[in-house]
GROMACS .gro file of N, CA, C and O in nm:
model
  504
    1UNK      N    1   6.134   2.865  10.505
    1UNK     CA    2   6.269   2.846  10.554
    1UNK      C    3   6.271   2.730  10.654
    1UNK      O    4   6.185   2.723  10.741
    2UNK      N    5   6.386   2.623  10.639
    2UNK     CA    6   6.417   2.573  10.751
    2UNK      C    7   6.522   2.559  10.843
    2UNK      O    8   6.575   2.670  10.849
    3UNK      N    9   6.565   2.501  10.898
    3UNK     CA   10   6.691   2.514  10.997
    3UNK      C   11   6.677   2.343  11.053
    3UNK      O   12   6.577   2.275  11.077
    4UNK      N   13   6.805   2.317  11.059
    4UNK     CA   14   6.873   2.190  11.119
    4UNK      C   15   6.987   2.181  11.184
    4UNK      O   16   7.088   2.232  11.134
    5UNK      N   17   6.992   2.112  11.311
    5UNK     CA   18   7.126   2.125  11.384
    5UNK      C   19   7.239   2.018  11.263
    5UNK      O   20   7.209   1.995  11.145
    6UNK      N   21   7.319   1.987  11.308
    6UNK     CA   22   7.439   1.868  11.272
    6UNK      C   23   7.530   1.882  11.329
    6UNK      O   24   7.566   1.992  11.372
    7UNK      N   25   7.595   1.767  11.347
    7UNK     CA   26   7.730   1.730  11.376
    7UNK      C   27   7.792   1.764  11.245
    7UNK      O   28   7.767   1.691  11.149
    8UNK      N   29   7.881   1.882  11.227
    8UNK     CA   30   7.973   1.860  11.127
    8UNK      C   31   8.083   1.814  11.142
    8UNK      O   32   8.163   1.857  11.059
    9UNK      N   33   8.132   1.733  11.226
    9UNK     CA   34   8.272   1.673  11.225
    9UNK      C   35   8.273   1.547  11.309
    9UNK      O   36   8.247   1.546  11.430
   10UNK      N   37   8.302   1.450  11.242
   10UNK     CA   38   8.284   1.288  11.288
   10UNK      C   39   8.346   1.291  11.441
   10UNK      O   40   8.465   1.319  11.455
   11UNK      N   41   8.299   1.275  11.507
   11UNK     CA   42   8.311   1.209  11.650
   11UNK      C   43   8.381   1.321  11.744
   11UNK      O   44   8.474   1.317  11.825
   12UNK      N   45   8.308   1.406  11.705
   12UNK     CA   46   8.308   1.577  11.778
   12UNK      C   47   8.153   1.605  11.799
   12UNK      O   48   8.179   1.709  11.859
   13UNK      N   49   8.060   1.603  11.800
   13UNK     CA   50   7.927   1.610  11.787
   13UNK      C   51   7.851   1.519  11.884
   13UNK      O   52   7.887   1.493  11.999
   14UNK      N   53   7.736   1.472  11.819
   14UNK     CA   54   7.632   1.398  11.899
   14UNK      C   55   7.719   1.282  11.965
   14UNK      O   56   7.777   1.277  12.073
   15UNK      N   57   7.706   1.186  11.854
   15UNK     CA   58   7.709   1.077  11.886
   15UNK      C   59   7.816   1.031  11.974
   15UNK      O   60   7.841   0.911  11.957
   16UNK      N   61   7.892   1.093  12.070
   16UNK     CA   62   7.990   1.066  12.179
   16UNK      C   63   7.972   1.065  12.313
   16UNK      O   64   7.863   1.082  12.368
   17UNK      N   65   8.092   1.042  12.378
   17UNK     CA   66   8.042   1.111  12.568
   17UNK      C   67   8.080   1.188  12.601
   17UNK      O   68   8.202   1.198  12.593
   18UNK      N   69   7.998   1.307  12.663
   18UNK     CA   70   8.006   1.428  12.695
   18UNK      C   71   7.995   1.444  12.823
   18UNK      O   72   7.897   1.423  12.895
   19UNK      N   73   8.151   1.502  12.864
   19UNK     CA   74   8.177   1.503  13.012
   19UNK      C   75   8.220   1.610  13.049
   19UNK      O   76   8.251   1.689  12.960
   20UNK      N   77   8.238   1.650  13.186
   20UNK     CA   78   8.272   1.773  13.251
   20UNK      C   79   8.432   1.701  13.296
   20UNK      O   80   8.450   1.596  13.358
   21UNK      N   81   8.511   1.773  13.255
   21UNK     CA   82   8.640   1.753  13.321
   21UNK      C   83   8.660   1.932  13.428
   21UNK      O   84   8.643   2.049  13.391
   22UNK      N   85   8.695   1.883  13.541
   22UNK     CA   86   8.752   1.957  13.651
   22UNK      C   87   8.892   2.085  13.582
   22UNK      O   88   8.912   2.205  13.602
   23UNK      N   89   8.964   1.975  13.495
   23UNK     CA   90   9.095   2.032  13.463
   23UNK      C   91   9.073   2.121  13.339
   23UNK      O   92   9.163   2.197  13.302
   24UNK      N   93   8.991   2.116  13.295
   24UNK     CA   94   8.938   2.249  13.172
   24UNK      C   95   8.919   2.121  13.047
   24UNK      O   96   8.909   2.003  13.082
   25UNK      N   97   8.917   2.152  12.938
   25UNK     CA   98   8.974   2.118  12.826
   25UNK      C   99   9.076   2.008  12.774
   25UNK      O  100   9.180   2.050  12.724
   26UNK      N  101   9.053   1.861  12.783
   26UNK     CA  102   9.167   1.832  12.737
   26UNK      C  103   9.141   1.709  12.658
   26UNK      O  104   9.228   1.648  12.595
   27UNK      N  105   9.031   1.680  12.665
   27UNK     CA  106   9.042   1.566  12.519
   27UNK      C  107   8.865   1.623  12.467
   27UNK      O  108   8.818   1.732  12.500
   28UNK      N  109   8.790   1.519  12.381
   28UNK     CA  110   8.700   1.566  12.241
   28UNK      C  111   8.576   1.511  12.364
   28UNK      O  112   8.458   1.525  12.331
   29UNK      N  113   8.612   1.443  12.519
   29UNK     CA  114   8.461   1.464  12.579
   29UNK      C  115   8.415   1.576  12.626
   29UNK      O  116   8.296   1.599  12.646
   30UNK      N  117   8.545   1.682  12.654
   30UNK     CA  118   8.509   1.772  12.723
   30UNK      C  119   8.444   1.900  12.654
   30UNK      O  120   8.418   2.000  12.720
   31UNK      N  121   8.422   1.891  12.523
   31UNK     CA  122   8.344   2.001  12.466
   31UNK      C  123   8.281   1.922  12.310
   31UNK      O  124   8.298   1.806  12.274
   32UNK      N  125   8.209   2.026  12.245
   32UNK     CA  126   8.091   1.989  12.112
   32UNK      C  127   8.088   2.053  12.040
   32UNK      O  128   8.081   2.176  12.052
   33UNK      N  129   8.098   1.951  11.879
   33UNK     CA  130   8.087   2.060  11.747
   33UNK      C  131   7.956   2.067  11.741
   33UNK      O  132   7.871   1.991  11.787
   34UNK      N  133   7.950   2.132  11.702
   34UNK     CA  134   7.757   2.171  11.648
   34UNK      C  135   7.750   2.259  11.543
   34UNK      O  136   7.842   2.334  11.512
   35UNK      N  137   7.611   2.251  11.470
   35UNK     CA  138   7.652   2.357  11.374
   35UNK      C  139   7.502   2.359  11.343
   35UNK      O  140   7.413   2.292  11.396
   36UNK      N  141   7.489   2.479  11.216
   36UNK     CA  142   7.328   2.485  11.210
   36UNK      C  143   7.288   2.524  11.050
   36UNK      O  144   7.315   2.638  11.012
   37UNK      N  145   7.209   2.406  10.934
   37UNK     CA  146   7.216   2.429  10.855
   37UNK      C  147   7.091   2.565  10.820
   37UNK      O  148   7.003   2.582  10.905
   38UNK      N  149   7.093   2.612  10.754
   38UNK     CA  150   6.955   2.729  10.708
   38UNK      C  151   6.942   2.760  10.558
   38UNK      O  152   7.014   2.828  10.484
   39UNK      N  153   6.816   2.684  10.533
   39UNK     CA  154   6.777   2.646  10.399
   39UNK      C  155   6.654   2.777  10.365
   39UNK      O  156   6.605   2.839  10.459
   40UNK      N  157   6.628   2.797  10.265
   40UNK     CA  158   6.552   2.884  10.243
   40UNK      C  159   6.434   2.848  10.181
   40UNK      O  160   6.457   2.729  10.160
   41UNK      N  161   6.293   2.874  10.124
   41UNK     CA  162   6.223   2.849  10.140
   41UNK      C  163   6.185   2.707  10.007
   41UNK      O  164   6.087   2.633  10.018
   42UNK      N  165   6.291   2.698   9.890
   42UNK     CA  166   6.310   2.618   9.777
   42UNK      C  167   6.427   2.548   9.847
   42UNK      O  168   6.528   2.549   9.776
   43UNK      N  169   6.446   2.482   9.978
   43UNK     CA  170   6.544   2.480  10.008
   43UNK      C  171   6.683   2.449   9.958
   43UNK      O  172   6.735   2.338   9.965
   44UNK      N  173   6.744   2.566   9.902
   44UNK     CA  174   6.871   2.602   9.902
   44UNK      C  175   6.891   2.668  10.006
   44UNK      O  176   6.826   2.756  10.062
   45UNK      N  177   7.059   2.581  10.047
   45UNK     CA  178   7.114   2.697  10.162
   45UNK      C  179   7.153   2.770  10.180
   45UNK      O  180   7.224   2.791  10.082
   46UNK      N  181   7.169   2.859  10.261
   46UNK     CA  182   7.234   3.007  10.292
   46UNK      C  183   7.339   3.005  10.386
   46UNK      O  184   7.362   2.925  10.476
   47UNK      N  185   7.404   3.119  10.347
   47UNK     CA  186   7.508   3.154  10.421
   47UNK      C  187   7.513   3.308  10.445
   47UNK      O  188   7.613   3.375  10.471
   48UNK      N  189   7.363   3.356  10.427
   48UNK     CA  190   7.398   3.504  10.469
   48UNK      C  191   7.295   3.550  10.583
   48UNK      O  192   7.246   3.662  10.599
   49UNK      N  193   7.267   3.385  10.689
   49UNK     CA  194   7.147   3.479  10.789
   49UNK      C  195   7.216   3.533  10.899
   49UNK      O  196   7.331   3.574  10.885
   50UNK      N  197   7.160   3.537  11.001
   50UNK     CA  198   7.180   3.551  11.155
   50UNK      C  199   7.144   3.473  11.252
   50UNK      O  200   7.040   3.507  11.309
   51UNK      N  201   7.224   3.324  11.310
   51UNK     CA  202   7.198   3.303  11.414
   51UNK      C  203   7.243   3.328  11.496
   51UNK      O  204   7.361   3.364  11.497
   52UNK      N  205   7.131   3.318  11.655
   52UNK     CA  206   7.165   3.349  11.776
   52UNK      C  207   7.173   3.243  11.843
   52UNK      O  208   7.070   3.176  11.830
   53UNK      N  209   7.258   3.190  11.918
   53UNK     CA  210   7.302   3.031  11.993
   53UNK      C  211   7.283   3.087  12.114
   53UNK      O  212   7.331   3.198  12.136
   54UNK      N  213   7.212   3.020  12.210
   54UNK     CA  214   7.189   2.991  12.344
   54UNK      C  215   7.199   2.906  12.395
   54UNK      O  216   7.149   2.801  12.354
   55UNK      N  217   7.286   2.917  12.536
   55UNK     CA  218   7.326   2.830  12.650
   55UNK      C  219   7.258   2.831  12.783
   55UNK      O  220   7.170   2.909  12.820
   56UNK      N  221   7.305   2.745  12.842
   56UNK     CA  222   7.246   2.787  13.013
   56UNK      C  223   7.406   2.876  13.057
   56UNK      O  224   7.403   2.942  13.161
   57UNK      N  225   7.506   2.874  12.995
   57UNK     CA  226   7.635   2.952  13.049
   57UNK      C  227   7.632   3.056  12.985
   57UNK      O  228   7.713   3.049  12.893
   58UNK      N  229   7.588   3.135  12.988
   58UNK     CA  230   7.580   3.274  12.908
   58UNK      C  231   7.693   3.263  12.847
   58UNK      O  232   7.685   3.230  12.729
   59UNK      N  233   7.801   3.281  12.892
   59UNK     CA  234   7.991   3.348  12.860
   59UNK      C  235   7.971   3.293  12.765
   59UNK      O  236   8.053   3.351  12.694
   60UNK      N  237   7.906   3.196  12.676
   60UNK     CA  238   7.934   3.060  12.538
   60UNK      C  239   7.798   3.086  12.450
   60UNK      O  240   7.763   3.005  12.364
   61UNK      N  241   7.706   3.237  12.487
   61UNK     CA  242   7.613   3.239  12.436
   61UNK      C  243   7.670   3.319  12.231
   61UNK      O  244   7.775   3.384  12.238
   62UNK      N  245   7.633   3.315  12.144
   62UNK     CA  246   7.678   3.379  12.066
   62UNK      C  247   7.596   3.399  11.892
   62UNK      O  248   7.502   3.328  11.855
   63UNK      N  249   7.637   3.469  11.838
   63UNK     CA  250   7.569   3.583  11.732
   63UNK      C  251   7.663   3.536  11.594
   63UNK      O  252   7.758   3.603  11.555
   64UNK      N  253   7.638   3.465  11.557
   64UNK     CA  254   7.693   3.425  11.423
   64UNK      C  255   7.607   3.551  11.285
   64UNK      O  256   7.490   3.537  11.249
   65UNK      N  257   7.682   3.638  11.243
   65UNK     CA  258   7.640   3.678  11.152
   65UNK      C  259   7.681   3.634  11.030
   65UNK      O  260   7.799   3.665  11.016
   66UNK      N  261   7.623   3.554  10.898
   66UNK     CA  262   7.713   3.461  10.781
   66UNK      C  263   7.782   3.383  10.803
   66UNK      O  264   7.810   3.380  10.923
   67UNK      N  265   7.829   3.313  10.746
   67UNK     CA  266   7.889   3.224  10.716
   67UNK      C  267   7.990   3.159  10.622
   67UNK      O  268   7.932   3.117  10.522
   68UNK      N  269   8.152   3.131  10.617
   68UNK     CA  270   8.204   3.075  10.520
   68UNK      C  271   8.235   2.961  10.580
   68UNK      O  272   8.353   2.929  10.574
   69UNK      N  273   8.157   2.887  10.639
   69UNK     CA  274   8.215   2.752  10.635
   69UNK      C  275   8.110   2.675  10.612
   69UNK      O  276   7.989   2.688  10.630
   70UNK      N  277   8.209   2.554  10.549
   70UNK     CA  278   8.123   2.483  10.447
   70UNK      C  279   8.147   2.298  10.513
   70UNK      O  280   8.244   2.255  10.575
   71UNK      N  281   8.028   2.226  10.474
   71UNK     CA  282   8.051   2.097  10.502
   71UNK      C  283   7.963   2.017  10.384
   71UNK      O  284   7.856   2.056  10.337
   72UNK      N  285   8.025   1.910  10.352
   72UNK     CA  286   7.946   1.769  10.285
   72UNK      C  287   7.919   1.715  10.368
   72UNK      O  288   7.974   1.649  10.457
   73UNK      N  289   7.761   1.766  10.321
   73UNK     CA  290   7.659   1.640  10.407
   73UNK      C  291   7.631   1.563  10.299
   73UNK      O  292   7.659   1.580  10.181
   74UNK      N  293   7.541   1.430  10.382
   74UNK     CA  294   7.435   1.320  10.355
   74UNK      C  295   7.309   1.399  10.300
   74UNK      O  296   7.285   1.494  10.374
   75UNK      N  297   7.220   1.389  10.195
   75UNK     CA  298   7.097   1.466  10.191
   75UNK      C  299   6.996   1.310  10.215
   75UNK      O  300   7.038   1.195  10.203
   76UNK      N  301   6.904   1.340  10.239
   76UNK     CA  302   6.755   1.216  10.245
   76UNK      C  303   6.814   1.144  10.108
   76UNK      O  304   6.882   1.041  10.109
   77UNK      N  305   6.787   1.196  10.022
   77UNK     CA  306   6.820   1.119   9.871
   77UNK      C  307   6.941   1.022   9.900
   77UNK      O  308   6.957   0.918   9.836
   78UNK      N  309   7.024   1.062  10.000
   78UNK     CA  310   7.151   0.931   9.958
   78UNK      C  311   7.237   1.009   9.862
   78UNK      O  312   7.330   0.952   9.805
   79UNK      N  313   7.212   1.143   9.840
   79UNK     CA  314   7.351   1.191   9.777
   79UNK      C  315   7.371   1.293   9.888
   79UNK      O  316   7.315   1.326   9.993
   80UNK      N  317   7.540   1.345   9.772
   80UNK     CA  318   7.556   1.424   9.913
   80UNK      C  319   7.601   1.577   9.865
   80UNK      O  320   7.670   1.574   9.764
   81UNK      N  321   7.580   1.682   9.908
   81UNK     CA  322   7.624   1.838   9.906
   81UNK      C  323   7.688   1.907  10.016
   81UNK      O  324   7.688   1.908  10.139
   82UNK      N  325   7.744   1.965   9.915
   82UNK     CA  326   7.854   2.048  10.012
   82UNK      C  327   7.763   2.199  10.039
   82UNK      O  328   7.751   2.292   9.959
   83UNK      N  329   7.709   2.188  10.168
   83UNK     CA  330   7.683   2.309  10.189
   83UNK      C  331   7.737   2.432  10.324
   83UNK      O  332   7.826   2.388  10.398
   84UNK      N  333   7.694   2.553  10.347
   84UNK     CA  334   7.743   2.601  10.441
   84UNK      C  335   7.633   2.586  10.549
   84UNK      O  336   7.513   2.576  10.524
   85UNK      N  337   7.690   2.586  10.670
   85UNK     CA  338   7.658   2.581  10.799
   85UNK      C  339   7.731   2.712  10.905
   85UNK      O  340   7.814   2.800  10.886
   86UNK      N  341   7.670   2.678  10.991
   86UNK     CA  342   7.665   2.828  11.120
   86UNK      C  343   7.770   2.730  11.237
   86UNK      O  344   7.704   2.658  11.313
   87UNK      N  345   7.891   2.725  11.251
   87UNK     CA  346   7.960   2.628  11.342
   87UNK      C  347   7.930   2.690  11.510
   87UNK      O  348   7.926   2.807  11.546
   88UNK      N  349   7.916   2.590  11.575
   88UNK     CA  350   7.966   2.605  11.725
   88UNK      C  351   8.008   2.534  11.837
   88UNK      O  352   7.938   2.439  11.872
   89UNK      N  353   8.124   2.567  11.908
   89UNK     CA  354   8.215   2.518  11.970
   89UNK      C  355   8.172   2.527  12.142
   89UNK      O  356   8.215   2.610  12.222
   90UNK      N  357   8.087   2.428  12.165
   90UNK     CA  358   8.092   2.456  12.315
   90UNK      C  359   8.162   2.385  12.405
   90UNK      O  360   8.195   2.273  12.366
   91UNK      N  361   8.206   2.425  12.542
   91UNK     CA  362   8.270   2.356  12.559
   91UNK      C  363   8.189   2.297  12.719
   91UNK      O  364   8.102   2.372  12.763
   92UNK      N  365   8.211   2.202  12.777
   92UNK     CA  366   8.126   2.147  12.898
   92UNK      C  367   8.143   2.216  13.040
   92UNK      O  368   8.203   2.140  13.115
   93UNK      N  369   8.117   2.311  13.087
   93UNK     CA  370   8.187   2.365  13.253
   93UNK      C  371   8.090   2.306  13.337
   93UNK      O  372   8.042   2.401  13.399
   94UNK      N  373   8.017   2.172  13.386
   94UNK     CA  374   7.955   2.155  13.456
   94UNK      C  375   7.892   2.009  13.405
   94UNK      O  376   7.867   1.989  13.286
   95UNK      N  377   7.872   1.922  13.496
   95UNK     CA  378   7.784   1.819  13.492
   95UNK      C  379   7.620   1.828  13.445
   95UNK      O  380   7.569   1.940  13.436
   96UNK      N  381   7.557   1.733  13.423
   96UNK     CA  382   7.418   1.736  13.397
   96UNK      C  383   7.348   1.780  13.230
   96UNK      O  384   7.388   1.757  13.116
   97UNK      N  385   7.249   1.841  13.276
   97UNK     CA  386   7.178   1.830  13.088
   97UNK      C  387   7.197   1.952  13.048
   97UNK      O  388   7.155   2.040  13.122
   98UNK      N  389   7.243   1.979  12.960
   98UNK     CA  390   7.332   2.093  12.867
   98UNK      C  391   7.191   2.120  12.737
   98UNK      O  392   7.138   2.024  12.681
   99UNK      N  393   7.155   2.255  12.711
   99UNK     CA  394   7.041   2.215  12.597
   99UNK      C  395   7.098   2.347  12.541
   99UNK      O  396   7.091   2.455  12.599
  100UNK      N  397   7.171   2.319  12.391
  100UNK     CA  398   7.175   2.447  12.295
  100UNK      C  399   7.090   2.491  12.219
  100UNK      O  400   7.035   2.397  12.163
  101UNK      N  401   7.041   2.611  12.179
  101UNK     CA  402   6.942   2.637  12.136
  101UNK      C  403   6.979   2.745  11.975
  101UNK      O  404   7.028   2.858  11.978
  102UNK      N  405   6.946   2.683  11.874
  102UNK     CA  406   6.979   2.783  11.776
  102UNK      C  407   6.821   2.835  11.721
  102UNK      O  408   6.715   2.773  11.712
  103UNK      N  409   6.853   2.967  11.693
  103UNK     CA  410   6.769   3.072  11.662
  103UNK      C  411   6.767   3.178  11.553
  103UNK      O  412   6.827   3.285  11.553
  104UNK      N  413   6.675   3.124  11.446
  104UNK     CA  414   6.718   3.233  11.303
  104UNK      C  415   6.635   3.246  11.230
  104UNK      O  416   6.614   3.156  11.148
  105UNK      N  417   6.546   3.379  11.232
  105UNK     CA  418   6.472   3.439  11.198
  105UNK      C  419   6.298   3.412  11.232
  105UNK      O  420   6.195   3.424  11.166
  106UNK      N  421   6.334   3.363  11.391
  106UNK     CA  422   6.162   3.315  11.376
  106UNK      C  423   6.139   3.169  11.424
  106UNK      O  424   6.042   3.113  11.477
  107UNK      N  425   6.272   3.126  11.384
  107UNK     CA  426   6.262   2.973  11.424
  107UNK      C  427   6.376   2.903  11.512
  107UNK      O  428   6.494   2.933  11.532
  108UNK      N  429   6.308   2.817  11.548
  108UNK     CA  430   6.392   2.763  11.680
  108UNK      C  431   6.397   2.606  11.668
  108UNK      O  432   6.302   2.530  11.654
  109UNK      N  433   6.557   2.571  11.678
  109UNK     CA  434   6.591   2.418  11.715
  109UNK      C  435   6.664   2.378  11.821
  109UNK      O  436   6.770   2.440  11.818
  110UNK      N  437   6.658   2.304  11.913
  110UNK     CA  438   6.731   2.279  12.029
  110UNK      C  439   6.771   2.161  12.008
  110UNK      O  440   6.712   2.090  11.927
  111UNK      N  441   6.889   2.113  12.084
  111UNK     CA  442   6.922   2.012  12.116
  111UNK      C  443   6.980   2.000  12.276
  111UNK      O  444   7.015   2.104  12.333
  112UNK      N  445   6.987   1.890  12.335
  112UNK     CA  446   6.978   1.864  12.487
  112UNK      C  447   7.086   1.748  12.446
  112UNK      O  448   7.088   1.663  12.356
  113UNK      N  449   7.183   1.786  12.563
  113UNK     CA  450   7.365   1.678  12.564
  113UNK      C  451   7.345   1.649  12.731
  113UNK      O  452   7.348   1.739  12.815
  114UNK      N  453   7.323   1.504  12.762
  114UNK     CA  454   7.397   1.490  12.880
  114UNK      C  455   7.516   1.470  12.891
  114UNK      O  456   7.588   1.397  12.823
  115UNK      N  457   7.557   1.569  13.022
  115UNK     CA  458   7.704   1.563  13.041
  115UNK      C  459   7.732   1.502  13.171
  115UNK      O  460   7.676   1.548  13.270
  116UNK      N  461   7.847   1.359  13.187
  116UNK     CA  462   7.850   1.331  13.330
  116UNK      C  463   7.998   1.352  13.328
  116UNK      O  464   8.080   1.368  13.237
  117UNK      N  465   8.007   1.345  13.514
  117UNK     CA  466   8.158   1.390  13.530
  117UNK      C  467   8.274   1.267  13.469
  117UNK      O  468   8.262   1.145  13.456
  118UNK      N  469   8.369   1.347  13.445
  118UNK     CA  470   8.465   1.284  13.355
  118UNK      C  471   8.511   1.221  13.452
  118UNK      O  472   8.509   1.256  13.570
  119UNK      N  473   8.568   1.098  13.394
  119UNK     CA  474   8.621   0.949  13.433
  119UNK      C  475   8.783   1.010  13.469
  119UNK      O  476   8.826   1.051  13.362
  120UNK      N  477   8.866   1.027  13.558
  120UNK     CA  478   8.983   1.048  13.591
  120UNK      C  479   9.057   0.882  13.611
  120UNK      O  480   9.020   0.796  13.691
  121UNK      N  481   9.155   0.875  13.526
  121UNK     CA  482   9.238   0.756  13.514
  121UNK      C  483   9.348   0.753  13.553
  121UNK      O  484   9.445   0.794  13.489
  122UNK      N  485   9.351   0.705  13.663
  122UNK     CA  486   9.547   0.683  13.756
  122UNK      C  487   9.613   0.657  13.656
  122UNK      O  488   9.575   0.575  13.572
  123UNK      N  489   9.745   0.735  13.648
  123UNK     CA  490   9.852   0.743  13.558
  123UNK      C  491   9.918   0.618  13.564
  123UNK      O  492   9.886   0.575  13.674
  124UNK      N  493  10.002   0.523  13.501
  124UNK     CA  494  10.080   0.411  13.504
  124UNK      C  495  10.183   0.506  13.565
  124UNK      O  496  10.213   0.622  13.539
  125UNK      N  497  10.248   0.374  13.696
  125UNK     CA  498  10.351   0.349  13.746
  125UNK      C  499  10.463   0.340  13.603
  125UNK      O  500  10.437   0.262  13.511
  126UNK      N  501  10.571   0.419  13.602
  126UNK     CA  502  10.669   0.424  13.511
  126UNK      C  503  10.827   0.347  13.564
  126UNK      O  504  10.924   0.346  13.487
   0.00000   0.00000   0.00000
């Protein structure tokens, strides 16, 4: 069996800036898609394991049992399949290095997000 994180949704994921806003929630720096593929041992994927996602914020820690959601990925080959993934939505309550940790059946992948404080922009004079 293996397991892989991804970004399933373009410019919700890794490749952005990930910031702590004061005011909660209000644009795509202040929280992260993530998701977690789980292939089996011919790897085909599954959608019937159990992962467990870990935070340093407990309240955002969580227990995905199955799965119906589905994404087209990229495979190595340069083609592409639609498979299912384990989604998760975190969102940033704090500055500094953020490391999620997915966990399913034995095996473990992490990933580590720095988060700096969000840029606050004076409103235009109207």
């Amino acid at each position: 069996m293996t397991i892989e994180i991804i970004s399933p949704i373009p410019g919700k994921g890794f490749n952005k800036v990930h910031a702590f806003n004061t005011k909660g929630v209000e644009d795509e720096e202040d929280y992260v898609e993530l998701g977690l593929i789980v292939r089996d041992d011919s790897g085909v994927p599954r959608r019937d394991a159990t992962v467990v996602v870990t935070t340093a914020d407990l309240s955002q820690n969580k227990t995905i049992v199955g799965t119906g959601t589905f994404r087209r990925i990229k495979k190595p080959d340069g083609t592409r399949e639609l498979t299912p993934f384990y989604p998760f939505h975190y969102e940033f309550k704090n500055k500094g290095t953020h490391t999620v940790t997915f966990t399913c059946e034995g095996l473990t992948k992490s990933t580590t997000l720095s988060v700096k404080d969000k840029e606050i922009k004076p409103k235009k004079n109207q």
